[in-house]
């Protein structure tokens, strides 16, 4: 049974840079993809936060979200996510207050607890790994700015956020699922390759969920790479650039721009690189429309997900868009006509 049509489908784009292209091009590609996702009928379009990473241009998600929202008219726009330990909660509240004021009813506030990609980046940000331990308290403070100001800051107000309702989501990394449950917030969790861990975390989230002013019941968004192509070989080709970037980052400490699949195929890899690369190609939801419909339906049925957030990155932008079109088709999304778009 195809249960994909029963859930919302959304997109996260990380503004991945490509060999031979500059970061400005990657950011413009993100805005173009958002317009295309809106025309295809996707529910939301989110952007991410990465600092000091050569392969990712998206370092200021609220700024990029503003550009995306200005270029679209219907699709929800948000962050997947703002890494809260990197920022003061007051400033984050102000930023989302501005976004919601400019684009009312369309803004999502996805929040994560990661702190930098490497030790030098964390030092440049003025933080270290242990700062992630304060995420729950930072989250409470941030939400407090929307409802009248936290008790620890009497007389201070977050304008224009105060009184606005910007839906918050918690990205599950480490203790994220527990924090989301205790705070009574929607959960975003991935990736689809670690199915047993994902399902265990989702079960724990639902069991520990406490209804809040922000959400009356658990809401689960499962996130991961989903690729739909005409053949299995074509789908695998789309996975190659990201698989190599991940393997390279694990062995060199640097997350590089995406290479064309042909360049990756011609590389001489060490045994460790080859192991990580092959691992990076496996476990994703990828294949023909029939294969993806079957596998993604199983993910939704097993997890009880309310929404699927597609995080696919690849070198060939036209092929990426074709994958999103095929996925929209098998899910029965309501595409806009050119006049509507």
Coordinates of C-alpha atoms in Angstrom, one line a residue, residues 82-320:
X82 CA 19.2 27.3 13.7
X83 CA 21.8 25.8 16.0
X84 CA 20.7 27.4 19.2
X85 CA 23.9 27.0 21.3
X86 CA 25.6 29.3 18.7
X87 CA 23.3 32.2 19.4
X88 CA 21.6 34.2 22.2
X89 CA 17.9 33.2 22.4
X90 CA 16.8 36.8 22.4
X91 CA 18.5 37.5 19.1
X92 CA 17.0 34.3 17.6
X93 CA 13.5 35.3 18.8
X94 CA 14.0 38.7 17.2
X95 CA 15.1 37.3 13.9
X96 CA 12.1 34.9 13.7
X97 CA 9.8 37.7 14.8
X98 CA 11.0 39.8 11.9
X99 CA 10.5 36.9 9.5
X100 CA 7.0 36.2 10.8
X101 CA 6.1 39.8 10.6
X102 CA 7.2 40.1 7.0
X103 CA 5.7 36.7 5.9
X104 CA 2.8 36.0 8.4
X105 CA 1.6 32.4 8.7
X106 CA 4.5 30.9 6.6
X107 CA 7.5 30.7 8.9
X108 CA 8.8 27.7 10.8
X109 CA 11.5 27.7 13.5
X110 CA 13.5 24.5 13.4
X111 CA 16.1 24.4 16.1
X112 CA 19.1 22.2 16.7
X113 CA 21.8 21.7 19.4
X114 CA 25.0 21.2 17.4
X115 CA 28.0 23.4 18.0
X116 CA 30.3 23.8 15.0
X117 CA 31.8 21.2 12.7
X118 CA 35.4 21.1 14.0
X119 CA 37.2 22.4 17.1
X120 CA 38.7 25.4 15.3
X121 CA 35.2 26.4 14.1
X122 CA 33.8 26.0 17.6
X123 CA 36.5 28.2 19.0
X124 CA 35.8 30.8 16.3
X125 CA 32.1 30.7 17.3
X126 CA 33.2 31.2 21.0
X127 CA 31.7 27.8 22.0
X128 CA 32.7 24.2 22.6
X129 CA 30.9 20.8 22.5
X130 CA 29.7 21.1 26.2
X131 CA 27.6 24.1 25.3
X132 CA 25.1 21.8 23.6
X133 CA 24.3 20.5 27.1
X134 CA 22.4 23.7 27.8
X135 CA 20.1 23.3 24.8
X136 CA 16.9 22.6 26.8
X137 CA 17.4 25.8 28.9
X138 CA 18.1 27.8 25.8
X139 CA 15.0 26.5 24.2
X140 CA 12.8 27.4 27.2
X141 CA 14.3 30.9 27.1
X142 CA 13.7 31.3 23.4
X143 CA 10.1 30.2 23.6
X144 CA 9.6 32.5 26.5
X145 CA 10.5 35.6 24.4
X146 CA 7.4 34.9 22.3
X147 CA 5.1 34.8 25.3
X148 CA 6.2 37.9 27.2
X149 CA 9.8 37.6 28.2
X150 CA 11.6 34.9 30.4
X151 CA 11.5 35.4 34.2
X152 CA 15.3 35.8 34.3
X153 CA 15.1 39.0 32.2
X154 CA 12.4 41.2 33.8
X155 CA 11.5 44.2 31.8
X156 CA 13.1 43.0 28.6
X157 CA 11.0 42.3 25.5
X158 CA 11.8 40.6 22.2
X159 CA 10.3 42.9 19.5
X160 CA 8.6 42.1 17.2
X161 CA 8.5 38.4 18.3
X162 CA 6.5 38.9 21.5
X163 CA 2.9 37.7 21.0
X164 CA 3.6 36.0 17.7
X165 CA 3.2 32.3 17.0
X166 CA 6.1 30.8 15.1
X167 CA 5.9 27.0 15.1
X168 CA 9.0 25.5 16.8
X169 CA 10.5 22.2 15.8
X170 CA 13.4 20.3 17.5
X171 CA 16.0 18.6 15.4
X172 CA 16.9 15.3 17.1
X173 CA 20.6 14.9 17.6
X174 CA 21.8 13.3 20.7
X175 CA 19.3 14.2 23.4
X176 CA 17.1 16.2 21.0
X177 CA 14.2 13.7 21.0
X178 CA 14.0 13.8 24.8
X179 CA 14.1 17.6 24.9
X180 CA 11.4 17.8 22.2
X181 CA 9.1 15.4 24.2
X182 CA 9.6 17.2 27.5
X183 CA 9.0 20.6 25.9
X184 CA 5.9 19.4 24.0
X185 CA 7.3 20.3 20.5
X186 CA 7.3 18.6 17.1
X187 CA 10.3 16.4 16.4
X188 CA 12.5 16.3 13.3
X189 CA 14.6 13.1 13.2
X190 CA 16.9 11.4 10.7
X191 CA 18.5 9.8 9.0
X192 CA 16.5 7.0 7.2
X193 CA 19.6 4.7 7.1
X194 CA 19.6 4.1 10.9
X195 CA 16.1 2.7 10.9
X196 CA 16.2 0.9 14.2
X197 CA 17.7 3.9 16.1
X198 CA 15.2 6.2 14.4
X199 CA 12.2 4.1 15.4
X200 CA 13.5 3.7 19.0
X201 CA 13.9 7.5 19.3
X202 CA 10.4 8.1 17.9
X203 CA 8.8 5.6 20.3
X204 CA 10.6 7.3 23.2
X205 CA 9.5 10.7 22.0
X206 CA 5.9 9.7 21.8
X207 CA 6.0 8.0 25.2
X208 CA 7.5 11.0 26.9
X209 CA 5.6 13.7 25.1
X210 CA 4.0 16.3 27.3
X211 CA 1.3 18.5 25.6
X212 CA 2.2 22.2 25.6
X213 CA 0.9 25.5 24.4
X214 CA 2.8 24.8 21.1
X215 CA 1.6 21.3 20.4
X216 CA -1.2 19.2 21.8
X217 CA 0.1 15.9 20.5
X218 CA 3.3 14.4 19.2
X219 CA 4.3 15.4 15.6
X220 CA 7.0 13.4 13.9
X221 CA 9.0 14.5 10.8
X222 CA 11.4 11.9 9.5
X223 CA 14.2 13.3 7.5
X224 CA 16.7 11.7 5.0
X225 CA 17.8 11.2 1.4
X226 CA 15.1 10.2 -1.0
X227 CA 16.0 9.8 -4.7
X228 CA 13.7 8.9 -7.5
X229 CA 15.0 8.2 -11.0
X230 CA 14.1 6.3 -14.1
X231 CA 16.5 3.4 -13.2
X232 CA 18.3 2.1 -10.1
X233 CA 21.6 3.1 -11.8
X234 CA 20.5 6.6 -12.3
X235 CA 19.3 6.9 -8.7
X236 CA 22.7 5.6 -7.5
X237 CA 24.5 8.1 -9.6
X238 CA 22.7 10.9 -7.7
X239 CA 24.0 9.5 -4.4
X240 CA 27.6 9.4 -5.5
X241 CA 28.7 13.1 -4.9
X242 CA 27.4 13.3 -1.4
X243 CA 28.6 9.9 -0.4
X244 CA 32.2 10.9 -1.4
X245 CA 31.9 14.3 0.4
X246 CA 30.9 12.4 3.6
X247 CA 33.7 9.9 3.2
X248 CA 36.2 12.7 2.6
X249 CA 35.0 14.6 5.7
X250 CA 35.4 11.6 7.9
X251 CA 38.9 11.0 6.8
X252 CA 40.3 14.5 6.3
X253 CA 38.2 16.7 8.7
X254 CA 37.0 18.9 5.8
X255 CA 33.6 18.7 4.2
X256 CA 34.3 19.5 0.5
X257 CA 32.2 20.8 -2.4
X258 CA 30.4 18.2 -4.4
X259 CA 32.2 16.5 -7.3
X260 CA 30.6 15.2 -10.5
X261 CA 30.0 11.5 -10.3
X262 CA 32.5 10.8 -13.1
X263 CA 35.3 12.6 -11.0
X264 CA 34.4 10.5 -8.0
X265 CA 34.5 7.2 -10.1
X266 CA 38.0 8.1 -11.3
X267 CA 39.4 8.7 -7.8
X268 CA 42.0 6.4 -6.1
X269 CA 40.6 5.9 -2.6
X270 CA 42.3 4.5 0.4
X271 CA 40.7 1.4 2.0
X272 CA 39.1 3.5 4.7
X273 CA 37.8 6.1 2.2
X274 CA 36.4 3.3 0.1
X275 CA 34.7 1.7 3.1
X276 CA 33.0 5.0 4.1
X277 CA 32.1 5.9 0.5
X278 CA 30.4 2.5 -0.1
X279 CA 28.6 2.9 3.3
X280 CA 27.4 6.4 2.2
X281 CA 25.8 4.9 -0.9
X282 CA 23.7 2.4 1.1
X283 CA 20.6 2.5 3.1
X284 CA 18.9 5.5 1.5
X285 CA 15.4 5.5 0.0
X286 CA 16.5 5.5 -3.7
X287 CA 15.5 3.8 -6.9
X288 CA 12.6 3.9 -9.4
X289 CA 9.2 5.4 -8.5
X290 CA 7.9 1.9 -7.7
X291 CA 10.8 1.1 -5.5
X292 CA 10.7 4.4 -3.6
X293 CA 7.0 4.3 -3.2
X294 CA 7.3 0.8 -1.6
X295 CA 10.3 1.7 0.7
X296 CA 9.0 5.1 1.7
X297 CA 5.6 3.7 2.5
X298 CA 7.3 1.2 4.8
X299 CA 9.2 4.0 6.6
X300 CA 6.0 6.0 7.1
X301 CA 4.1 2.9 8.3
X302 CA 6.8 1.8 10.7
X303 CA 7.5 5.2 12.2
X304 CA 3.9 6.6 12.1
X305 CA 5.5 9.8 10.6
X306 CA 3.3 12.8 10.0
X307 CA 5.7 14.3 7.5
X308 CA 8.8 13.4 5.4
X309 CA 11.6 16.0 5.1
X310 CA 13.7 15.2 2.0
X311 CA 17.3 16.2 2.4
X312 CA 18.8 15.0 -0.9
X313 CA 22.0 16.8 -2.2
X314 CA 23.7 16.0 -5.5
X315 CA 26.0 17.6 -8.0
X316 CA 23.6 17.7 -11.0
X317 CA 20.8 20.2 -10.2
X318 CA 18.6 19.2 -13.1
X319 CA 18.7 15.6 -12.0
X320 CA 17.9 16.7 -8.5

